PDB file of C-alpha atoms in Angstrom:
ATOM      1  CA  MET J   1      23.117  47.594  56.930  1.00  0.00           C
ATOM      2  CA  SER J   2      24.024  51.191  55.249  1.00  0.00           C
ATOM      3  CA  LYS J   3      27.312  52.732  55.063  1.00  0.00           C
ATOM      4  CA  LYS J   4      26.015  55.485  57.646  1.00  0.00           C
ATOM      5  CA  ALA J   5      24.479  52.911  59.957  1.00  0.00           C
ATOM      6  CA  GLU J   6      27.880  51.254  59.829  1.00  0.00           C
ATOM      7  CA  VAL J   7      30.012  54.398  60.486  1.00  0.00           C
ATOM      8  CA  PHE J   8      27.509  55.315  63.460  1.00  0.00           C
ATOM      9  CA  LYS J   9      27.925  51.952  64.995  1.00  0.00           C
ATOM     10  CA  TYR J  10      31.651  52.290  64.733  1.00  0.00           C
ATOM     11  CA  LEU J  11      31.760  55.707  66.418  1.00  0.00           C
ATOM     12  CA  VAL J  12      29.244  54.525  69.385  1.00  0.00           C
ATOM     13  CA  PHE J  13      31.939  51.595  69.781  1.00  0.00           C
ATOM     14  CA  VAL J  14      34.952  54.010  69.800  1.00  0.00           C
ATOM     15  CA  VAL J  15      33.168  56.320  72.393  1.00  0.00           C
ATOM     16  CA  ALA J  16      32.234  53.252  74.609  1.00  0.00           C
ATOM     17  CA  VAL J  17      35.852  52.325  74.604  1.00  0.00           C
ATOM     18  CA  LEU J  18      37.170  55.630  75.313  1.00  0.00           C
ATOM     19  CA  PHE J  19      34.809  55.898  78.472  1.00  0.00           C
ATOM     20  CA  ALA J  20      35.643  52.502  79.575  1.00  0.00           C
ATOM     21  CA  CYS J  21      39.516  53.211  79.479  1.00  0.00           C
ATOM     22  CA  GLN J  22      38.931  56.745  81.432  1.00  0.00           C
ATOM     23  CA  ALA J  23      37.009  54.796  83.963  1.00  0.00           C
ATOM     24  CA  VAL J  24      39.877  52.306  84.425  1.00  0.00           C
ATOM     25  CA  ALA J  25      42.362  54.789  84.505  1.00  0.00           C
ATOM     26  CA  ALA J  26      40.426  56.908  86.926  1.00  0.00           C
ATOM     27  CA  GLN J  27      40.019  53.720  89.201  1.00  0.00           C
ATOM     28  CA  GLY J  28      43.623  52.948  89.161  1.00  0.00           C
ATOM     29  CA  LYS J  29      44.558  56.441  90.062  1.00  0.00           C
ATOM     30  CA  SER J  30      42.156  56.590  92.841  1.00  0.00           C
ATOM     31  CA  SER J  31      43.431  53.146  94.251  1.00  0.00           C
ATOM     32  CA  GLN J  32      47.133  54.677  93.734  1.00  0.00           C
ATOM     33  CA  ASP J  33      46.232  57.875  95.771  1.00  0.00           C
ATOM     34  CA  GLU J  34      44.768  55.770  98.575  1.00  0.00           C
ATOM     35  CA  LYS J  35      47.137  55.003 101.432  1.00  0.00           C
ATOM     36  CA  ILE J  36      46.719  52.851 104.763  1.00  0.00           C
ATOM     37  CA  LEU J  37      48.206  55.277 107.269  1.00  0.00           C
ATOM     38  CA  PHE J  38      47.398  53.124 110.353  1.00  0.00           C
ATOM     39  CA  HIS J  39      46.127  49.558 111.065  1.00  0.00           C
ATOM     40  CA  GLU J  40      45.694  47.959 114.518  1.00  0.00           C
ATOM     41  CA  LYS J  41      43.555  45.534 116.560  1.00  0.00           C
ATOM     42  CA  LYS J  42      42.101  46.789 119.828  1.00  0.00           C
ATOM     43  CA  GLU J  43      39.060  45.843 121.768  1.00  0.00           C
ATOM     44  CA  LEU J  44      36.813  49.008 121.802  1.00  0.00           C
ATOM     45  CA  THR J  45      33.047  47.791 122.117  1.00  0.00           C
ATOM     46  CA  GLY J  46      33.175  45.666 125.306  1.00  0.00           C
ATOM     47  CA  ASP J  47      32.571  42.239 123.799  1.00  0.00           C
ATOM     48  CA  LYS J  48      35.803  41.242 124.676  1.00  0.00           C
ATOM     49  CA  LYS J  49      36.895  40.654 120.820  1.00  0.00           C
ATOM     50  CA  LYS J  50      39.378  42.779 119.182  1.00  0.00           C
ATOM     51  CA  ASP J  51      38.097  45.175 116.447  1.00  0.00           C
ATOM     52  CA  ALA J  52      39.862  46.352 113.475  1.00  0.00           C
ATOM     53  CA  ILE J  53      41.065  50.245 113.467  1.00  0.00           C
ATOM     54  CA  ILE J  54      42.120  51.522 110.068  1.00  0.00           C
ATOM     55  CA  ILE J  55      42.970  55.127 109.078  1.00  0.00           C
ATOM     56  CA  LYS J  56      43.062  55.800 105.443  1.00  0.00           C
ATOM     57  CA  GLY J  57      44.147  58.621 103.682  1.00  0.00           C
ATOM     58  CA  ILE J  58      43.532  59.938 100.147  1.00  0.00           C
ATOM     59  CA  GLN J  59      46.668  61.721  98.722  1.00  0.00           C
ATOM     60  CA  TYR J  60      46.356  65.235  97.409  1.00  0.00           C
ATOM     61  CA  GLU J  61      48.340  63.836  94.391  1.00  0.00           C
ATOM     62  CA  ASN J  62      50.276  60.759  93.655  1.00  0.00           C
ATOM     63  CA  GLY J  63      53.281  60.584  96.035  1.00  0.00           C
ATOM     64  CA  SER J  64      52.273  63.562  98.001  1.00  0.00           C
ATOM     65  CA  ASP J  65      52.674  63.539 102.113  1.00  0.00           C
ATOM     66  CA  PHE J  66      49.383  65.779 102.209  1.00  0.00           C
ATOM     67  CA  TYR J  67      46.027  63.834 102.445  1.00  0.00           C
ATOM     68  CA  LYS J  68      42.881  65.831 101.330  1.00  0.00           C
ATOM     69  CA  GLU J  69      40.553  63.084 102.852  1.00  0.00           C
ATOM     70  CA  ILE J  70      41.561  61.005 106.058  1.00  0.00           C
ATOM     71  CA  ILE J  71      38.995  58.541 107.177  1.00  0.00           C
ATOM     72  CA  LEU J  72      38.952  56.508 110.511  1.00  0.00           C
ATOM     73  CA  MET J  73      37.386  53.051 110.037  1.00  0.00           C
ATOM     74  CA  VAL J  74      36.386  50.706 112.593  1.00  0.00           C
ATOM     75  CA  THR J  75      35.221  47.256 112.065  1.00  0.00           C
ATOM     76  CA  SER J  76      33.313  45.280 115.115  1.00  0.00           C
ATOM     77  CA  LYS J  77      31.111  42.088 114.106  1.00  0.00           C
ATOM     78  CA  GLY J  78      31.337  42.529 110.794  1.00  0.00           C
ATOM     79  CA  VAL J  79      30.224  46.200 110.881  1.00  0.00           C
ATOM     80  CA  LEU J  80      32.070  49.014 109.388  1.00  0.00           C
ATOM     81  CA  ARG J  81      31.647  52.587 111.021  1.00  0.00           C
ATOM     82  CA  GLU J  82      33.596  55.348 109.181  1.00  0.00           C
ATOM     83  CA  VAL J  83      34.293  58.746 110.471  1.00  0.00           C
ATOM     84  CA  HIS J  84      35.695  61.654 107.927  1.00  0.00           C
ATOM     85  CA  LEU J  85      38.614  63.586 109.551  1.00  0.00           C
ATOM     86  CA  SER J  86      40.054  66.912 108.493  1.00  0.00           C
ATOM     87  CA  SER J  87      42.752  67.110 105.763  1.00  0.00           C
ATOM     88  CA  GLY J  88      46.483  66.993 106.896  1.00  0.00           C
ATOM     89  CA  PHE J  89      49.400  64.993 107.429  1.00  0.00           C
ATOM     90  CA  SER J  90      49.768  61.702 108.604  1.00  0.00           C
ATOM     91  CA  PRO J  91      47.851  61.412 111.862  1.00  0.00           C
ATOM     92  CA  ALA J  92      48.934  60.209 115.296  1.00  0.00           C
ATOM     93  CA  VAL J  93      46.654  57.574 116.969  1.00  0.00           C
ATOM     94  CA  SER J  94      46.458  56.749 120.616  1.00  0.00           C
ATOM     95  CA  PHE J  95      44.161  54.513 122.807  1.00  0.00           C
ATOM     96  CA  ALA J  96      43.007  55.350 126.300  1.00  0.00           C
ATOM     97  CA  ASP J  97      40.076  55.132 128.424  1.00  0.00           C
ATOM     98  CA  LEU J  98      39.228  58.755 128.352  1.00  0.00           C
ATOM     99  CA  ASN J  99      35.478  58.879 129.688  1.00  0.00           C
ATOM    100  CA  HIS J 100      36.402  56.215 132.365  1.00  0.00           C
ATOM    101  CA  ASP J 101      33.794  53.604 131.420  1.00  0.00           C
ATOM    102  CA  GLY J 102      36.199  50.685 131.350  1.00  0.00           C
ATOM    103  CA  LEU J 103      37.096  50.619 127.670  1.00  0.00           C
ATOM    104  CA  LYS J 104      39.642  52.134 125.540  1.00  0.00           C
ATOM    105  CA  ASP J 105      38.930  55.152 123.296  1.00  0.00           C
ATOM    106  CA  VAL J 106      40.504  56.429 120.093  1.00  0.00           C
ATOM    107  CA  LEU J 107      42.309  59.684 119.948  1.00  0.00           C
ATOM    108  CA  VAL J 108      43.469  61.008 116.588  1.00  0.00           C
ATOM    109  CA  THR J 109      45.426  64.000 116.033  1.00  0.00           C
ATOM    110  CA  VAL J 110      45.944  65.481 112.473  1.00  0.00           C
ATOM    111  CA  PRO J 111      48.776  67.912 111.871  1.00  0.00           C
ATOM    112  CA  ALA J 112      48.190  70.651 109.389  1.00  0.00           C
ATOM    113  CA  VAL J 113      51.600  70.890 108.479  1.00  0.00           C
ATOM    114  CA  ASN J 114      54.529  68.218 107.901  1.00  0.00           C
ATOM    115  CA  HIS J 115      55.928  67.599 111.494  1.00  0.00           C
ATOM    116  CA  GLU J 116      59.417  67.274 110.051  1.00  0.00           C
ATOM    117  CA  GLU J 117      59.104  71.110 109.448  1.00  0.00           C
ATOM    118  CA  THR J 118      58.282  71.986 113.045  1.00  0.00           C
ATOM    119  CA  ASP J 119      56.922  70.315 116.050  1.00  0.00           C
ATOM    120  CA  THR J 120      54.386  73.163 117.354  1.00  0.00           C
ATOM    121  CA  ILE J 121      52.212  73.498 114.570  1.00  0.00           C
ATOM    122  CA  PRO J 122      48.097  73.505 115.015  1.00  0.00           C
ATOM    123  CA  ILE J 123      46.736  70.093 115.008  1.00  0.00           C
ATOM    124  CA  GLU J 124      42.976  69.099 114.540  1.00  0.00           C
ATOM    125  CA  ALA J 125      42.044  66.419 117.370  1.00  0.00           C
ATOM    126  CA  TYR J 126      39.347  63.849 117.595  1.00  0.00           C
ATOM    127  CA  ALA J 127      38.067  61.440 120.294  1.00  0.00           C
ATOM    128  CA  PHE J 128      35.593  58.615 119.796  1.00  0.00           C
ATOM    129  CA  THR J 129      34.228  55.753 121.991  1.00  0.00           C
ATOM    130  CA  PHE J 130      32.671  52.658 120.657  1.00  0.00           C
ATOM    131  CA  LYS J 131      31.163  51.076 123.516  1.00  0.00           C
ATOM    132  CA  ASP J 132      28.237  48.501 122.713  1.00  0.00           C
ATOM    133  CA  ASP J 133      28.933  49.002 118.934  1.00  0.00           C
ATOM    134  CA  LYS J 134      27.873  52.803 119.199  1.00  0.00           C
ATOM    135  CA  LEU J 135      29.864  55.441 117.694  1.00  0.00           C
ATOM    136  CA  LEU J 136      30.134  58.343 120.139  1.00  0.00           C
ATOM    137  CA  ASP J 137      32.027  61.586 119.527  1.00  0.00           C
ATOM    138  CA  LEU J 138      33.727  62.522 122.971  1.00  0.00           C
ATOM    139  CA  SER J 139      34.927  65.634 121.188  1.00  0.00           C
ATOM    140  CA  VAL J 140      38.267  67.119 122.643  1.00  0.00           C
ATOM    141  CA  PRO J 141      38.924  70.128 125.083  1.00  0.00           C
ATOM    142  CA  PRO J 142      38.406  73.514 123.532  1.00  0.00           C
ATOM    143  CA  ALA J 143      41.604  75.432 123.239  1.00  0.00           C
ATOM    144  CA  VAL J 144      42.280  77.763 126.164  1.00  0.00           C
ATOM    145  CA  GLN J 145      41.381  81.338 125.522  1.00  0.00           C
ATOM    146  CA  VAL J 146      43.866  83.866 126.701  1.00  0.00           C
ATOM    147  CA  THR J 147      43.822  87.840 126.829  1.00  0.00           C
ATOM    148  CA  SER J 148      47.179  89.132 126.053  1.00  0.00           C
ATOM    149  CA  GLN J 149      49.055  92.552 125.635  1.00  0.00           C
ATOM    150  CA  TYR J 150      52.533  93.839 125.132  1.00  0.00           C
ATOM    151  CA  LEU J 151      53.550  96.543 127.784  1.00  0.00           C
ATOM    152  CA  ASN J 152      56.229  98.983 128.168  1.00  0.00           C
ATOM    153  CA  ASP J 153      59.850  98.045 129.105  1.00  0.00           C
ATOM    154  CA  TYR J 154      59.834  94.980 127.008  1.00  0.00           C
ATOM    155  CA  LYS J 155      57.281  93.010 128.829  1.00  0.00           C
ATOM    156  CA  ALA J 156      53.867  91.058 127.816  1.00  0.00           C
ATOM    157  CA  VAL J 157      50.929  90.178 130.266  1.00  0.00           C
ATOM    158  CA  LEU J 158      48.654  87.175 129.769  1.00  0.00           C
ATOM    159  CA  LYS J 159      45.542  86.153 131.670  1.00  0.00           C
ATOM    160  CA  VAL J 160      43.466  83.129 131.724  1.00  0.00           C
ATOM    161  CA  ASP J 161      39.885  83.698 133.082  1.00  0.00           C
ATOM    162  CA  ASP J 162      40.015  84.639 136.722  1.00  0.00           C
ATOM    163  CA  GLN J 163      43.787  83.413 137.167  1.00  0.00           C
ATOM    164  CA  LYS J 164      46.508  85.780 138.266  1.00  0.00           C
ATOM    165  CA  PRO J 165      47.920  87.629 135.296  1.00  0.00           C
ATOM    166  CA  VAL J 166      51.451  86.195 134.207  1.00  0.00           C
ATOM    167  CA  VAL J 167      54.241  88.934 132.799  1.00  0.00           C
ATOM    168  CA  LEU J 168      56.638  87.693 130.461  1.00  0.00           C
ATOM    169  CA  ASP J 169      60.063  89.440 130.051  1.00  0.00           C
ATOM    170  CA  VAL J 170      60.543  89.831 126.431  1.00  0.00           C
ATOM    171  CA  LYS J 171      63.921  91.676 126.698  1.00  0.00           C
ATOM    172  CA  ASP J 172      65.619  89.056 124.633  1.00  0.00           C
ATOM    173  CA  HIS J 173      63.317  89.864 121.488  1.00  0.00           C
ATOM    174  CA  ARG J 174      64.027  93.723 121.828  1.00  0.00           C
ATOM    175  CA  LYS J 175      66.429  94.059 118.893  1.00  0.00           C
ATOM    176  CA  GLU J 176      63.764  92.817 116.398  1.00  0.00           C
ATOM    177  CA  TYR J 177      60.998  94.554 118.229  1.00  0.00           C
ATOM    178  CA  GLU J 178      62.694  97.712 117.838  1.00  0.00           C
ATOM    179  CA  GLU J 179      63.746  97.371 114.087  1.00  0.00           C
ATOM    180  CA  LEU J 180      60.077  96.240 113.298  1.00  0.00           C
ATOM    181  CA  GLY J 181      58.823  99.259 115.159  1.00  0.00           C
ATOM    182  CA  LEU J 182      56.849  97.627 118.084  1.00  0.00           C
ATOM    183  CA  TYR J 183      58.852  99.392 120.553  1.00  0.00           C
ATOM    184  CA  GLN J 184      60.711 102.685 120.348  1.00  0.00           C
ATOM    185  CA  GLU J 185      63.488 102.713 123.376  1.00  0.00           C
ATOM    186  CA  GLY J 186      61.398 100.398 125.356  1.00  0.00           C
ATOM    187  CA  ILE J 187      58.371 102.384 124.738  1.00  0.00           C
ATOM    188  CA  LEU J 188      55.383 100.514 123.156  1.00  0.00           C
ATOM    189  CA  ASN J 189      54.183 102.312 119.841  1.00  0.00           C
ATOM    190  CA  GLU J 190      50.653 100.945 119.890  1.00  0.00           C
ATOM    191  CA  GLU J 191      48.530  98.365 121.607  1.00  0.00           C
ATOM    192  CA  THR J 192      49.607  95.083 120.520  1.00  0.00           C
ATOM    193  CA  GLU J 193      48.214  91.625 121.283  1.00  0.00           C
ATOM    194  CA  LEU J 194      50.179  88.381 121.182  1.00  0.00           C
ATOM    195  CA  MET J 195      49.263  85.269 119.018  1.00  0.00           C
ATOM    196  CA  ILE J 196      47.746  82.542 120.803  1.00  0.00           C
ATOM    197  CA  ASP J 197      47.811  79.122 118.612  1.00  0.00           C
ATOM    198  CA  SER J 198      45.455  76.208 119.076  1.00  0.00           C
ATOM    199  CA  TYR J 199      46.737  72.848 120.388  1.00  0.00           C
ATOM    200  CA  TYR J 200      50.088  71.739 118.905  1.00  0.00           C
ATOM    201  CA  SER J 201      49.989  68.804 121.419  1.00  0.00           C
ATOM    202  CA  LEU J 202      47.298  66.609 123.045  1.00  0.00           C
ATOM    203  CA  LYS J 203      48.211  63.590 124.716  1.00  0.00           C
ATOM    204  CA  THR J 204      47.172  61.553 127.693  1.00  0.00           C
ATOM    205  CA  TYR J 205      48.422  61.625 131.107  1.00  0.00           C
ATOM    206  CA  GLN J 206      47.667  59.587 134.140  1.00  0.00           C
ATOM    207  CA  ILE J 207      46.253  61.228 137.373  1.00  0.00           C
ATOM    208  CA  PHE J 208      46.368  58.802 140.512  1.00  0.00           C
ATOM    209  CA  GLY J 209      42.963  57.722 141.237  1.00  0.00           C
ATOM    210  CA  ARG J 210      41.425  59.473 138.380  1.00  0.00           C
ATOM    211  CA  GLY J 211      42.373  57.489 135.366  1.00  0.00           C
ATOM    212  CA  LYS J 212      43.491  58.859 131.889  1.00  0.00           C
ATOM    213  CA  ASN J 213      43.355  62.483 131.230  1.00  0.00           C
ATOM    214  CA  LEU J 214      44.394  65.106 128.562  1.00  0.00           C
ATOM    215  CA  GLU J 215      46.962  67.447 128.561  1.00  0.00           C
ATOM    216  CA  GLY J 216      46.978  70.083 125.867  1.00  0.00           C
ATOM    217  CA  ARG J 217      49.854  72.558 124.652  1.00  0.00           C
ATOM    218  CA  GLN J 218      49.423  75.549 122.741  1.00  0.00           C
ATOM    219  CA  ARG J 219      52.333  77.840 121.631  1.00  0.00           C
ATOM    220  CA  ILE J 220      52.048  81.725 122.249  1.00  0.00           C
ATOM    221  CA  ASN J 221      53.820  83.741 119.740  1.00  0.00           C
ATOM    222  CA  GLY J 222      54.772  87.376 119.428  1.00  0.00           C
ATOM    223  CA  ILE J 223      54.710  89.499 116.374  1.00  0.00           C
ATOM    224  CA  HIS J 224      55.053  86.317 113.890  1.00  0.00           C
ATOM    225  CA  GLN J 225      54.781  82.693 113.983  1.00  0.00           C
ATOM    226  CA  GLN J 226      58.561  82.213 114.607  1.00  0.00           C
ATOM    227  CA  ASP J 227      58.460  84.626 117.590  1.00  0.00           C
ATOM    228  CA  SER J 228      57.997  81.901 120.259  1.00  0.00           C
ATOM    229  CA  LEU J 229      57.471  83.349 123.746  1.00  0.00           C
ATOM    230  CA  ALA J 230      55.684  80.605 125.893  1.00  0.00           C
ATOM    231  CA  ASP J 231      53.776  77.400 125.796  1.00  0.00           C
ATOM    232  CA  LEU J 232      50.174  77.338 127.673  1.00  0.00           C
ATOM    233  CA  ILE J 233      49.636  73.969 129.240  1.00  0.00           C
ATOM    234  CA  SER J 234      46.176  72.861 130.258  1.00  0.00           C
ATOM    235  CA  LYS J 235      45.072  69.708 131.792  1.00  0.00           C
ATOM    236  CA  TRP J 236      41.648  68.215 131.505  1.00  0.00           C
ATOM    237  CA  HIS J 237      39.559  65.567 133.020  1.00  0.00           C
ATOM    238  CA  TYR J 238      36.321  63.964 131.343  1.00  0.00           C
ATOM    239  CA  GLU J 239      33.175  64.082 133.509  1.00  0.00           C
ATOM    240  CA  LYS J 240      29.494  63.175 132.736  1.00  0.00           C
ATOM    241  CA  ASP J 241      28.935  66.512 131.120  1.00  0.00           C
ATOM    242  CA  GLY J 242      32.093  66.872 129.113  1.00  0.00           C
ATOM    243  CA  TRP J 243      35.760  67.977 129.749  1.00  0.00           C
ATOM    244  CA  LYS J 244      36.602  69.971 132.902  1.00  0.00           C
ATOM    245  CA  LEU J 245      39.620  72.176 133.129  1.00  0.00           C
ATOM    246  CA  VAL J 246      41.855  70.807 136.068  1.00  0.00           C
ATOM    247  CA  ASP J 247      44.833  73.037 135.545  1.00  0.00           C
ATOM    248  CA  VAL J 248      46.499  75.479 133.408  1.00  0.00           C
ATOM    249  CA  LYS J 249      49.820  77.288 133.510  1.00  0.00           C
ATOM    250  CA  ILE J 250      52.228  79.392 131.271  1.00  0.00           C
ATOM    251  CA  LYS J 251      55.742  78.266 130.572  1.00  0.00           C
ATOM    252  CA  PRO J 252      58.124  80.685 129.128  1.00  0.00           C
ATOM    253  CA  VAL J 253      59.946  79.363 126.061  1.00  0.00           C
ATOM    254  CA  GLN J 254      63.762  79.495 126.330  1.00  0.00           C
ATOM    255  CA  THR J 255      65.076  81.570 123.287  1.00  0.00           C
ATOM    256  CA  LYS J 256      68.294  82.749 122.208  1.00  0.00           C
ATOM    257  CA  LYS J 257      69.449  86.396 122.895  1.00  0.00           C
ATOM    258  CA  LYS J 258      68.727  88.720 120.263  1.00  0.00           C
TER     259      LYS J 258
END
């Protein structure tokens, strides 16, 4: 074998080793960045045998509490079904018969911000049924749409569909509102809407004779995210054609006087 051939053979060997090392390192990193966030066994399909429910998170970076991928995995009779959820922080999981077919369904909520920072940040929510080994997305109720407007004399009006408008007294916020130019001696400078967030909470509750249902909470803020004014509380019942709004109310948030 010529000297050139030997050198070429050696270079090929070195490159192959480098690629192999990179592959092993990448695999190790991927394994390190994966984390089991939830693991439980429940009967979901109707065969009276418990199924394995796992939620796995892929960390944004090693040691991070934020997950760039969150995957719901349900194994029944040796068959694995996966659902990719939104990115976010560690999810909350609950089980309830949401569609009233006699079997527990899976409700998952994923916060977009660490719950240690605040408990009213918006979430992404998912509901799934696995009856007869078939994955079906039950969706979740849509966030309630609200029309809103500040009024003169430090007031704000909120209206949901054809319901009676709710007027909030926001005098406790007048110092900040005057400083920021929203009001001038109680007179509104320009038309301004309030900020209506999506759900920050979506939980099950019981209605006598109607089984498990969902209650959603949305935060209503004023001119910024820390300017909390009220909670929009909606209650939902699942019927054959989807979620139906049962009740909605607006509850003012107690704030310190400013």
